[in-house]
Short mmCIF file of C-alpha atoms in Angstrom, two decimals:
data_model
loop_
_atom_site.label_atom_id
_atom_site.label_comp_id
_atom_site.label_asym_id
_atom_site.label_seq_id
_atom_site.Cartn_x
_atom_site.Cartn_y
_atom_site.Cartn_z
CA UNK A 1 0.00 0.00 0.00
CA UNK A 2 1.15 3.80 -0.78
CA UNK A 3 -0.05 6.67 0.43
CA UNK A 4 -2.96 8.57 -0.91
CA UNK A 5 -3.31 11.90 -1.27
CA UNK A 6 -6.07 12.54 0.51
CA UNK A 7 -3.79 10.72 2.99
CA UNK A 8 -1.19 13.25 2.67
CA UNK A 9 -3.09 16.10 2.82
CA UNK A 10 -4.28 14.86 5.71
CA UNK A 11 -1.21 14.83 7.44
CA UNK A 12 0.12 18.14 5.72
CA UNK A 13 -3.02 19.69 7.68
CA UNK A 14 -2.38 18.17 11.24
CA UNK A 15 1.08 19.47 11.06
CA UNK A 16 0.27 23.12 10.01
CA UNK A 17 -2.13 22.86 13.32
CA UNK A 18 0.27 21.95 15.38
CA UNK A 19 2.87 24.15 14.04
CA UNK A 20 0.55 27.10 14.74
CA UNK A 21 -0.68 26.07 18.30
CA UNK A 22 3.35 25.78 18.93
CA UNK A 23 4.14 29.60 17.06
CA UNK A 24 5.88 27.78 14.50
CA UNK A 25 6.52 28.19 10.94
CA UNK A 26 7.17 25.07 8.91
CA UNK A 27 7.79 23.54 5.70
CA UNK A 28 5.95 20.04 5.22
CA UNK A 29 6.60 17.43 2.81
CA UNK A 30 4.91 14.43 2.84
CA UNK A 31 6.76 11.45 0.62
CA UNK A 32 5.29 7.80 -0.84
CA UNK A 33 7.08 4.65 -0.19
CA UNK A 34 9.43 5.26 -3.64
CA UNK A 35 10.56 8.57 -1.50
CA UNK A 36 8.83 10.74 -4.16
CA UNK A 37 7.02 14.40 -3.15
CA UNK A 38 3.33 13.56 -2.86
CA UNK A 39 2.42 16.80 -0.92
CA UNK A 40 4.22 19.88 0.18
CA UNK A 41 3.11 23.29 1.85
CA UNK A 42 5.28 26.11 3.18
CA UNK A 43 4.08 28.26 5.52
CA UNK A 44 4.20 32.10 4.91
CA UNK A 45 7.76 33.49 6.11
CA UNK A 46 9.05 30.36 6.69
CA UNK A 47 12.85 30.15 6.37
CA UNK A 48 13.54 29.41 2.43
CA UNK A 49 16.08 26.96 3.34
CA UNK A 50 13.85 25.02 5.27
CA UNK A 51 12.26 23.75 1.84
CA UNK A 52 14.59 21.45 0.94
CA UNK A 53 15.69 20.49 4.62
CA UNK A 54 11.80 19.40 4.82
CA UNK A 55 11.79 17.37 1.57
CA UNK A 56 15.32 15.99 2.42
CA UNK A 57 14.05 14.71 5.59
CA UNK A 58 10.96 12.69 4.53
CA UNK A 59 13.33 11.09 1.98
CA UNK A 60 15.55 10.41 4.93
CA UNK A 61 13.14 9.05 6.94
CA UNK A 62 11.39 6.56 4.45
CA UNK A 63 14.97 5.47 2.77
CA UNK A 64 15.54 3.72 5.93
CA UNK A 65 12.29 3.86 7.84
CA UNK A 66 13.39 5.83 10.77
CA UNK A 67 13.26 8.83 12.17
CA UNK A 68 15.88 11.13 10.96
CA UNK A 69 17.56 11.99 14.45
CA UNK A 70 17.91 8.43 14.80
CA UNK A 71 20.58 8.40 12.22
CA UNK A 72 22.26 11.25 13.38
CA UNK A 73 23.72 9.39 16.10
CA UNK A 74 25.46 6.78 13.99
CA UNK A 75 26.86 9.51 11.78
CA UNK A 76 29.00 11.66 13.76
CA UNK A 77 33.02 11.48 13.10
CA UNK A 78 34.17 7.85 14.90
CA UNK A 79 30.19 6.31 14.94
CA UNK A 80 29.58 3.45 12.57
CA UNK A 81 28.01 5.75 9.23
CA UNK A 82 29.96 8.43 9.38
CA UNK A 83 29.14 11.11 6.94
CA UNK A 84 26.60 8.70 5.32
CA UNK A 85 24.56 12.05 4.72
CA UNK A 86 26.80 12.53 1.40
CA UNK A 87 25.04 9.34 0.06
CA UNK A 88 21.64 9.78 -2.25
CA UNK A 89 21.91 13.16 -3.18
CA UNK A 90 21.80 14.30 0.52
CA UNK A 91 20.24 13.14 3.63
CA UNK A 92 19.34 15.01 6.66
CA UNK A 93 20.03 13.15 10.33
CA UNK A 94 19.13 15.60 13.09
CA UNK A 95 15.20 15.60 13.85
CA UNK A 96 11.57 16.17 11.86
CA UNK A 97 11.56 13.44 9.65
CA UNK A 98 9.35 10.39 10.69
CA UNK A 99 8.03 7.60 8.78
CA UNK A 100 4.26 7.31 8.45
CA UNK A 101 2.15 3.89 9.07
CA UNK A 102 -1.37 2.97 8.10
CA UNK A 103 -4.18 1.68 10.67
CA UNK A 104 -2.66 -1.68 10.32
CA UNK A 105 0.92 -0.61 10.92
CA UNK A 106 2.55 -0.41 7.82
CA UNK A 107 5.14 2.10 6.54
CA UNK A 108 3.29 4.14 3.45
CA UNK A 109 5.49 7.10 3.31
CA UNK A 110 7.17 9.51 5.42
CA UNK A 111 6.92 12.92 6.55
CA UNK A 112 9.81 16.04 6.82
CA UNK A 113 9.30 19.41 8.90
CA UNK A 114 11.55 22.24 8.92
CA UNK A 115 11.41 25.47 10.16
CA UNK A 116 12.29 25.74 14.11
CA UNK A 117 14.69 24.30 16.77
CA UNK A 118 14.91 20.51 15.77
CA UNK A 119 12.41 19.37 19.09
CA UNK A 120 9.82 21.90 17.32
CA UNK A 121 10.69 20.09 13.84
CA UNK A 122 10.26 16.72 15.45
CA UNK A 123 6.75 17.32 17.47
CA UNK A 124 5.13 18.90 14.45
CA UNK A 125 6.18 15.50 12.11
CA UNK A 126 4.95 13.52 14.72
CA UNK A 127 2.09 15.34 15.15
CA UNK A 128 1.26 15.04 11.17
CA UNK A 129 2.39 11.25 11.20
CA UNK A 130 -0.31 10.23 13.60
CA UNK A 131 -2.95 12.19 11.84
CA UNK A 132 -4.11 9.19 9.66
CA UNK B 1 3.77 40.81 -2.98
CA UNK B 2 4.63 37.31 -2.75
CA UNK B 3 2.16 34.32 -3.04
CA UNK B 4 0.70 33.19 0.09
CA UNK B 5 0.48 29.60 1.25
CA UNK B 6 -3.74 30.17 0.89
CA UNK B 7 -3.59 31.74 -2.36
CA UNK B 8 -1.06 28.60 -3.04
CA UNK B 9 -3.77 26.34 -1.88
CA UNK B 10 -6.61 27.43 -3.33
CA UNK B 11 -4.90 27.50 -7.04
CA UNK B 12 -3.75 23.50 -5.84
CA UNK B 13 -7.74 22.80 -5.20
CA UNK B 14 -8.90 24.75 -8.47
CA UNK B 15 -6.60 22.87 -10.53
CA UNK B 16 -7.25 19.49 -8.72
CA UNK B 17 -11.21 20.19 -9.64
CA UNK B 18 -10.44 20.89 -13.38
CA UNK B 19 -8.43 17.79 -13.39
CA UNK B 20 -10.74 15.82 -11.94
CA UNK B 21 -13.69 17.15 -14.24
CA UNK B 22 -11.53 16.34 -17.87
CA UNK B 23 -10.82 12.69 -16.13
CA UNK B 24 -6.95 13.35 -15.78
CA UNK B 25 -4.36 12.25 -13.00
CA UNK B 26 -1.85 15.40 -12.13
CA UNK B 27 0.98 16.76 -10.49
CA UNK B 28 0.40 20.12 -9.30
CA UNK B 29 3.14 22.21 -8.18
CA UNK B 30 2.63 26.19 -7.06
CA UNK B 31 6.52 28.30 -6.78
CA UNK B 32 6.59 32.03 -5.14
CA UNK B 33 7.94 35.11 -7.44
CA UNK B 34 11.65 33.69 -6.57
CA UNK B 35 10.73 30.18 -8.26
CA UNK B 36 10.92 28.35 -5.07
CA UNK B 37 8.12 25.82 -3.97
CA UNK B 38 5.01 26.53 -1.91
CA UNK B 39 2.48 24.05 -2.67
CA UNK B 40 2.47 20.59 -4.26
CA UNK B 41 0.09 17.80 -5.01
CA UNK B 42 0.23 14.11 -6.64
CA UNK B 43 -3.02 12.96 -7.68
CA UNK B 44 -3.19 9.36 -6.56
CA UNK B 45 -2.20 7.17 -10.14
CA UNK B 46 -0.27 10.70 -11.66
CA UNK B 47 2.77 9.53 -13.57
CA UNK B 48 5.60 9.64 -11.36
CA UNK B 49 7.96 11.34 -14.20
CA UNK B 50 5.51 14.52 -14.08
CA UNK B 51 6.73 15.78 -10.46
CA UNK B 52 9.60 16.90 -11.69
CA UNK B 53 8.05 18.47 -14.98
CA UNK B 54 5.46 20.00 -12.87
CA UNK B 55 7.91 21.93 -10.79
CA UNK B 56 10.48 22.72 -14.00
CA UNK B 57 7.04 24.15 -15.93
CA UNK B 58 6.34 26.33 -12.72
CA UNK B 59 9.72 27.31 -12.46
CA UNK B 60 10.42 28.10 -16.09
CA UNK B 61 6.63 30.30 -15.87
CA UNK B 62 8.11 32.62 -13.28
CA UNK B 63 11.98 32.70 -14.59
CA UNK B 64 10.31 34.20 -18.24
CA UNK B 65 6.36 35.64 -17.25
CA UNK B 66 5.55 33.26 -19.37
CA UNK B 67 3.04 30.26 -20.32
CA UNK B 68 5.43 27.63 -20.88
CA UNK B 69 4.39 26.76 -24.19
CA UNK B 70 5.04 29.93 -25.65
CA UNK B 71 9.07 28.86 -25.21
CA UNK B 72 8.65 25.95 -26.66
CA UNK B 73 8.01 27.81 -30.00
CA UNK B 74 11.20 29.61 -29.52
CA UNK B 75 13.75 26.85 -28.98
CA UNK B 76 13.22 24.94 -32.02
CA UNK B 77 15.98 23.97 -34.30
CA UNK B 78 17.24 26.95 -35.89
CA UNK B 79 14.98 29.13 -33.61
CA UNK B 80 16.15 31.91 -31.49
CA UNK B 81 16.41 30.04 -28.39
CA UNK B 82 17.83 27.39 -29.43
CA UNK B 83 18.37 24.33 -26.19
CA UNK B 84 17.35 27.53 -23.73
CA UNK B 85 16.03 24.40 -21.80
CA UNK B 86 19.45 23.41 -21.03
CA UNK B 87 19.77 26.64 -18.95
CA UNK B 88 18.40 27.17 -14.79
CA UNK B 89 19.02 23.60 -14.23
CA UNK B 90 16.75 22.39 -17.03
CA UNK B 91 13.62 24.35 -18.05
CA UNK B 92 10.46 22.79 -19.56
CA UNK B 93 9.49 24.73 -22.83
CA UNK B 94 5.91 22.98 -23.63
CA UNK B 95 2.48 23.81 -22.31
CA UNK B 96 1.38 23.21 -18.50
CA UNK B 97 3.24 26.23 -16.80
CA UNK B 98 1.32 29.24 -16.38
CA UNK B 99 2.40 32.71 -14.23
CA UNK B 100 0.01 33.48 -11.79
CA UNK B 101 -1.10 37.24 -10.89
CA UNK B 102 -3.30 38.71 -7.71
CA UNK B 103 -6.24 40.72 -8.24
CA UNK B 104 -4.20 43.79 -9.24
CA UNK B 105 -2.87 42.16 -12.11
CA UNK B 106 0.81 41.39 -10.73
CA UNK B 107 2.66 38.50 -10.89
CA UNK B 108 3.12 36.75 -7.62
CA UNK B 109 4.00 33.02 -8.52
CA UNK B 110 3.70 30.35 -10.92
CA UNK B 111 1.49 26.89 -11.54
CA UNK B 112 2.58 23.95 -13.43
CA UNK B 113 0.68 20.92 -14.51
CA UNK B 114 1.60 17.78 -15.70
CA UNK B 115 0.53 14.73 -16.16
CA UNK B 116 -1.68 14.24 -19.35
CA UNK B 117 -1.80 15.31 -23.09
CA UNK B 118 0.18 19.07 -23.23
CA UNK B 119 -3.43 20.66 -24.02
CA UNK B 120 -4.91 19.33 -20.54
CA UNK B 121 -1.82 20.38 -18.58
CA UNK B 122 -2.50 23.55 -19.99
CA UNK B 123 -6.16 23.81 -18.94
CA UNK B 124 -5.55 22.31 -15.68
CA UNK B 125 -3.23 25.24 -14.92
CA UNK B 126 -4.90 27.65 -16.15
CA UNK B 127 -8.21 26.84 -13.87
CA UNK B 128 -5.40 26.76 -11.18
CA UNK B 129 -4.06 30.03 -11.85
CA UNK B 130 -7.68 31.37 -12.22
CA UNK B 131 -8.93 30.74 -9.00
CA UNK B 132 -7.14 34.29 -7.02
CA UNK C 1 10.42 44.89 -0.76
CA UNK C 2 13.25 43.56 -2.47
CA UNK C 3 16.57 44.51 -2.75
CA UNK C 4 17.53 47.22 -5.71
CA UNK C 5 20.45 47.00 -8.06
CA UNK C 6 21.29 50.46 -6.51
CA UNK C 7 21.00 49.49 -3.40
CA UNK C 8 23.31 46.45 -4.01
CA UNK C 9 25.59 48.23 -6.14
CA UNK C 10 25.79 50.52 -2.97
CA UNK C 11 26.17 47.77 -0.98
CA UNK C 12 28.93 46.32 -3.06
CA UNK C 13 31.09 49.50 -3.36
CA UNK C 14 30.69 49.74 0.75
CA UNK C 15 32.31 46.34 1.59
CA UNK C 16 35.04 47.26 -1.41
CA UNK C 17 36.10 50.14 0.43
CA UNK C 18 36.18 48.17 3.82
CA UNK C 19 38.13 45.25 2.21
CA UNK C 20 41.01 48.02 0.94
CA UNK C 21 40.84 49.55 3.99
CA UNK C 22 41.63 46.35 6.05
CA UNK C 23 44.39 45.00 3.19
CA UNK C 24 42.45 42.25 2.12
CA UNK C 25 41.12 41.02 -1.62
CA UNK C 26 37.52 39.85 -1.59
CA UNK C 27 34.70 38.12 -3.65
CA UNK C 28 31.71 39.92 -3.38
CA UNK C 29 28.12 38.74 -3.61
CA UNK C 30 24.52 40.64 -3.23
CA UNK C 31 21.16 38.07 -3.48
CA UNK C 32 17.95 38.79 -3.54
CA UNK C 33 14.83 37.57 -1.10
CA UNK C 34 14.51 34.38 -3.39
CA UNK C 35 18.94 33.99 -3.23
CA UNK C 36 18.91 35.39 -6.52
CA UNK C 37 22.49 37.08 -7.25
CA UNK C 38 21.76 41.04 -8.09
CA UNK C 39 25.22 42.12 -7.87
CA UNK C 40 29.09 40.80 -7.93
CA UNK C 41 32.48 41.95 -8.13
CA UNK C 42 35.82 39.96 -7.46
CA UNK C 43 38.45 42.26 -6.43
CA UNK C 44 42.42 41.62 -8.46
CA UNK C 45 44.21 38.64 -7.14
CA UNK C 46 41.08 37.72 -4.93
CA UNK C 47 40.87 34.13 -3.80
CA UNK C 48 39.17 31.87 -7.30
CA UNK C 49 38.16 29.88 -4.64
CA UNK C 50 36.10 32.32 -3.08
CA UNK C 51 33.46 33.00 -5.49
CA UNK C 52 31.43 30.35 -5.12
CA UNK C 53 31.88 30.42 -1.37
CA UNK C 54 30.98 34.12 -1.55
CA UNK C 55 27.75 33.30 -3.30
CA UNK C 56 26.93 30.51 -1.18
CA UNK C 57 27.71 32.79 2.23
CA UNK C 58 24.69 35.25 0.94
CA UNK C 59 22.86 32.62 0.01
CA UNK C 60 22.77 30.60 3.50
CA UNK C 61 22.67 34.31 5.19
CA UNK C 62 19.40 34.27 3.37
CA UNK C 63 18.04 30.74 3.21
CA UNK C 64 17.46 31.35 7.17
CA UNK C 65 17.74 35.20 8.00
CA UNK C 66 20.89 34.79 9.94
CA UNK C 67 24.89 35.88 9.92
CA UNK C 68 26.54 32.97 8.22
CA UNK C 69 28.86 31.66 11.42
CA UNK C 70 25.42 31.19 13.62
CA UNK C 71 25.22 28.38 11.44
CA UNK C 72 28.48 27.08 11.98
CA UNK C 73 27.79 26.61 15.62
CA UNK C 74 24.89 24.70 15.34
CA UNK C 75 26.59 22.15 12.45
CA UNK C 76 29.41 20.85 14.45
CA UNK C 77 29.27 17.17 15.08
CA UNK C 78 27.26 16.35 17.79
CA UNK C 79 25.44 19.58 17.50
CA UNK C 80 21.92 19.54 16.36
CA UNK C 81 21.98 20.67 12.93
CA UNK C 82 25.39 18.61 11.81
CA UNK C 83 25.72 18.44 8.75
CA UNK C 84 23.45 20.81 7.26
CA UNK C 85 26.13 22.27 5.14
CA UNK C 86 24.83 18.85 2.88
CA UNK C 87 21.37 20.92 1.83
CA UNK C 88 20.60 23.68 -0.54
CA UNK C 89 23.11 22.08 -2.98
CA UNK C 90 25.89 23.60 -0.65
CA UNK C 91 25.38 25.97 2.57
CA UNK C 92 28.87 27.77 3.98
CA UNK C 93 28.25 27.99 7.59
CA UNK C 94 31.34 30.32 8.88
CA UNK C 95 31.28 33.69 9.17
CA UNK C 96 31.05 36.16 6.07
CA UNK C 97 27.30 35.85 4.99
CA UNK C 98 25.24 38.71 6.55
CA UNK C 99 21.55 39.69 5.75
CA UNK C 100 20.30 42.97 4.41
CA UNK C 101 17.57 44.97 6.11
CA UNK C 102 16.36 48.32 4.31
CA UNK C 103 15.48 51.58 6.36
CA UNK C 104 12.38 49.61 8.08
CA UNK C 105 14.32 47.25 8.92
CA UNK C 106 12.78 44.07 6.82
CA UNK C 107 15.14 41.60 5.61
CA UNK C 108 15.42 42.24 1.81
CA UNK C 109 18.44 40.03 0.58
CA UNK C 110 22.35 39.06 1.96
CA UNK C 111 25.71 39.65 1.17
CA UNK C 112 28.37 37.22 1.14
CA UNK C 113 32.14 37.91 1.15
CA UNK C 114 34.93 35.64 1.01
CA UNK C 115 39.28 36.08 0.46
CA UNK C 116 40.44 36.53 3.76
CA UNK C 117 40.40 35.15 7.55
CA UNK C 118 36.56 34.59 8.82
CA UNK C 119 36.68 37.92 10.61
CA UNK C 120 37.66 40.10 8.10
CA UNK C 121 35.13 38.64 5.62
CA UNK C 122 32.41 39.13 8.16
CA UNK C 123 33.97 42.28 9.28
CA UNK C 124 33.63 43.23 5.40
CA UNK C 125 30.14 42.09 4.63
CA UNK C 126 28.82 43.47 7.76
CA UNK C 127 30.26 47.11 6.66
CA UNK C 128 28.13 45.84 3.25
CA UNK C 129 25.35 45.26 4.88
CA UNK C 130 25.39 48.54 6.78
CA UNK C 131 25.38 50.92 3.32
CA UNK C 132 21.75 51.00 3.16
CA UNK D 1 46.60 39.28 -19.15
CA UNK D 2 43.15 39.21 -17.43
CA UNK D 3 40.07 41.46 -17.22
CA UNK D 4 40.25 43.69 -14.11
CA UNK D 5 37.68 44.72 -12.03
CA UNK D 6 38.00 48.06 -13.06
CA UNK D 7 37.20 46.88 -16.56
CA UNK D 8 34.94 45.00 -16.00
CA UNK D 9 33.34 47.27 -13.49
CA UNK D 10 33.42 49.75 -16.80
CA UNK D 11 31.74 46.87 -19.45
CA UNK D 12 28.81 46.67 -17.22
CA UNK D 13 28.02 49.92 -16.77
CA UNK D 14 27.98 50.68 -20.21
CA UNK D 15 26.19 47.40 -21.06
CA UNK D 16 23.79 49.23 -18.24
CA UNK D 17 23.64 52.43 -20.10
CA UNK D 18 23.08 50.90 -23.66
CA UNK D 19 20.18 48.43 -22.53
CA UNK D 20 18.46 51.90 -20.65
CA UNK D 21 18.80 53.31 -24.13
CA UNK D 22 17.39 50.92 -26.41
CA UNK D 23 14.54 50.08 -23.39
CA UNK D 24 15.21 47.06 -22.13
CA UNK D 25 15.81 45.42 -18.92
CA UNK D 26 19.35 42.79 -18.75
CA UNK D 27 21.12 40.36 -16.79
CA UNK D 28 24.94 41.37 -17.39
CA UNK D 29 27.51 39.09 -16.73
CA UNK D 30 31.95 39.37 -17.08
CA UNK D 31 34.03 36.78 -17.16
CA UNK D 32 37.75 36.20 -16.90
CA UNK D 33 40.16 34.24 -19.16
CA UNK D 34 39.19 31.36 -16.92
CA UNK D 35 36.02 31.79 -17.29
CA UNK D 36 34.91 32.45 -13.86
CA UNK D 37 32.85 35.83 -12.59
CA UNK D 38 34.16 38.91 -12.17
CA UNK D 39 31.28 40.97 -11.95
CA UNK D 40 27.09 41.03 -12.26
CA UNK D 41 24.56 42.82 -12.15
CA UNK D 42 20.85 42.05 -12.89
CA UNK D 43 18.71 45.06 -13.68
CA UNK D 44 15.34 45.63 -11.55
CA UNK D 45 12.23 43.68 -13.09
CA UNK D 46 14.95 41.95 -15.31
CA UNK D 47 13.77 38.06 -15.73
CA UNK D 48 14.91 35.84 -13.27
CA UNK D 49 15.83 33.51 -16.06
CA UNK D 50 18.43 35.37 -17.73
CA UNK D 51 20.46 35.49 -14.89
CA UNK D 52 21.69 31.66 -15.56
CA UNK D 53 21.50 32.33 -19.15
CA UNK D 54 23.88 35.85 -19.05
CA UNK D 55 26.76 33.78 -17.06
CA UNK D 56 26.23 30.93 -19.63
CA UNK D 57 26.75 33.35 -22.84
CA UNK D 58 29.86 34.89 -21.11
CA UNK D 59 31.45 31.41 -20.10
CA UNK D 60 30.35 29.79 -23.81
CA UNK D 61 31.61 33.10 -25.53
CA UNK D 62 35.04 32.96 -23.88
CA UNK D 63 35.80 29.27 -23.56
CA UNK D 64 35.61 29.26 -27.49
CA UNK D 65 36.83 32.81 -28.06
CA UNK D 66 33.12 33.50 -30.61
CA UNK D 67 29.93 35.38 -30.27
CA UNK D 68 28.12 32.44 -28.95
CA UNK D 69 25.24 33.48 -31.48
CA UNK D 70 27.90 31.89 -34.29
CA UNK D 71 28.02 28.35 -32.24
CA UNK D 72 24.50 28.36 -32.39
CA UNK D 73 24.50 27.76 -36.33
CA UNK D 74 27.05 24.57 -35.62
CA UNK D 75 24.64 23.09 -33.10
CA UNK D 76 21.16 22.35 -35.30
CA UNK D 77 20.51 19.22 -36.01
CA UNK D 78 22.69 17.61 -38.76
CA UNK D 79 25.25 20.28 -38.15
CA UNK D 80 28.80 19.56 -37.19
CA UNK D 81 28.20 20.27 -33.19
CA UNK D 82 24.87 19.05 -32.90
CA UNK D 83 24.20 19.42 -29.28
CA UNK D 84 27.18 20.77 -28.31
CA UNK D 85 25.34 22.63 -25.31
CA UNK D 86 25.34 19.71 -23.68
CA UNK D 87 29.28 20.14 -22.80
CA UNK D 88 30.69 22.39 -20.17
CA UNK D 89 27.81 22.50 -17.57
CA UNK D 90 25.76 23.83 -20.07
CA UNK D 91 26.53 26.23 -22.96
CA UNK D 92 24.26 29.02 -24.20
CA UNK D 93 24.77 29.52 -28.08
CA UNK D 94 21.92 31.84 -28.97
CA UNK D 95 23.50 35.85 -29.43
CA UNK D 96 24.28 37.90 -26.39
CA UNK D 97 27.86 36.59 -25.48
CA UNK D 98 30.65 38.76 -26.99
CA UNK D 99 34.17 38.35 -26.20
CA UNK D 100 36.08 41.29 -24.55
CA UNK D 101 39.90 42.47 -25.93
CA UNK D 102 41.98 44.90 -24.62
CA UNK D 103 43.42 47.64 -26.43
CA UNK D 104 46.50 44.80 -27.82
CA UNK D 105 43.64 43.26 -29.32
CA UNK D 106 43.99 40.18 -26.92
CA UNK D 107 41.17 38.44 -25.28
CA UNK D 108 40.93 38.87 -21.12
CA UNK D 109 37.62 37.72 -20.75
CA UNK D 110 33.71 38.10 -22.22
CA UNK D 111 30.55 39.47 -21.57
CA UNK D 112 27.34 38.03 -21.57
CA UNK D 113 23.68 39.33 -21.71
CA UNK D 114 20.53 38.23 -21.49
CA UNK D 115 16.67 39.36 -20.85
CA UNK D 116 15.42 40.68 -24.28
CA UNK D 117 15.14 39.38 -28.02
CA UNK D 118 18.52 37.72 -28.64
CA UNK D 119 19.32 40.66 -31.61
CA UNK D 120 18.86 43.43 -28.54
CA UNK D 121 21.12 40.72 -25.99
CA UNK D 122 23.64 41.23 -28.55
CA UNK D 123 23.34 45.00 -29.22
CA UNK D 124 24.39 45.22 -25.32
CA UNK D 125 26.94 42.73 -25.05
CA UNK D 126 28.51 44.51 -28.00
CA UNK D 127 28.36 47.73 -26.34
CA UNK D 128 29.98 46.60 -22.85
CA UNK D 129 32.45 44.42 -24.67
CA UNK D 130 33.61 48.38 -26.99
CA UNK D 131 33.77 50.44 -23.17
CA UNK D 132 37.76 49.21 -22.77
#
């Protein structure tokens, strides 16, 4: 099963809640199982780099179905994947990207939020993942 | 001015209602006046290779003020513009990009459409970048 | 707003004077709100290597309304944004990028300078960035 | 020898002065025997577009010493560089990239323009590359 986009847009909407009942402002991508853009929204005066940090870290999340932080701890200079951020095209390992599961637990996609401190990233791509 | 994420969203839902109504599957992608991505949406079934055209055709629509087609006619063979698609990390010089102006008439963003014959992307984008 | 070619021509002819002043040879970039590049100028014998760094410092400076090196001390390993140098096709995160404010004090583009130590191409960019 | 910045500084402004004249609104790029920047300037309301394109003509003009306009009869279809615009990151070999000489009659870099028809790109790359 992939993602729909009703789905998506689901998700996309639970974050930009939660990102405004935190005083955030995000970019949100939401990514199918092939780690391809199925929705994206950036919220007015958002930081432009943000953009890609978002889409980079739903890729992140569903090339290895995990969240993003959780790679960022084997990467650092003596852990076991150093610099494996270099590898397809660039990957981001601190926090806001989280896989997203179906009712019956399966891994259709992932989400990416950037736009704050990396807890504020996190909560509001958690917040979106558990939307469906 | 520069496009807002609700002015981004409504041309997303205008275009997804056009699609929709000629029976087509599209990508929909919505950039600000500095060609940069605000809004996107994969109709569930769109062809996967049309992401990327749908952002290049919203790009190229804001890099020019220009419906994308009207390029196209340009860089034949032996035309004045000659490969110009080879230029802003690839542009897409056929019909489904469209600029998209507020109320007084100004150019704020761009739409792009893709996913079916040249003539629907076209239309698709055009509801899209009707709906301000 | 956005930034003028006056303004950064201005801007430009400021951080020149600063760099002769301090003995140093610079690359000298002005972007735009969307990281556009509206003006340039590589001073005789300045650093090749500096003008894509240059353009990348106002870039990043941009990309997230901040002075380059704030960056920096977020990206260190074990820091929470390591590694974000990897997005953006290619952030510099040490000092050197600065943003712009006009009059009213919005943010309406970045400067980035590069050819000497870290200080002196922030001290330069921040005399830039003070024309206005 | 190279270009200065002086000279450069000098092939812009009247590239500036001649595209005010004849109406029109440029992207002006110089480039050095290595074909790197040494100065830019993009004109307000000039298209985004040309900005990529300007530095292209300048590079393609000076890393074959030719107005890039007579590539661009080698490169149709059937002709002896068909597709040569693939090479070097991207050529642009449409008119508006002029090579610049100093008063020995040697080449130290080129100019390139773009943001018009490509007859008025070349009328201003012809006047900034006569100002040494």
């Amino acid at each position: 099963m992939d993602i729909t986009l009703e789905q998506a847009e689901k998700i996309v909407a639970a974050a930009k809640t939660k990102a405004k009942e935190i005083d955030t402002l995000m970019n949100i991508a939401v990514v199918d199982r092939g780690v391809h853009l199925v929705a994206f929204a950036r919220m007015d005066g958002a930081w432009l780099g943000s953009l890609d940090i978002a889409i980079k870290k739903a890729k992140t999340a569903k090339l290895f179905n995990i969240n993003t932080g959780d790679i960022g701890a084997l990467s650092q200079p003596g852990a076991s994947l150093y610099n494996i951020e270099l590898s397809n095209g660039g990957l981001i390992s601190f926090p806001g990207g989280v896989p997203v599961k179906n009712t019956a637990g399966e891994i259709i996609g992932a989400i990416g939020v950037s736009g704050s401190s990396v807890e504020n990233d996190h909560a509001v791509a958690e917040a979106g993942s558990l939307a469906l």
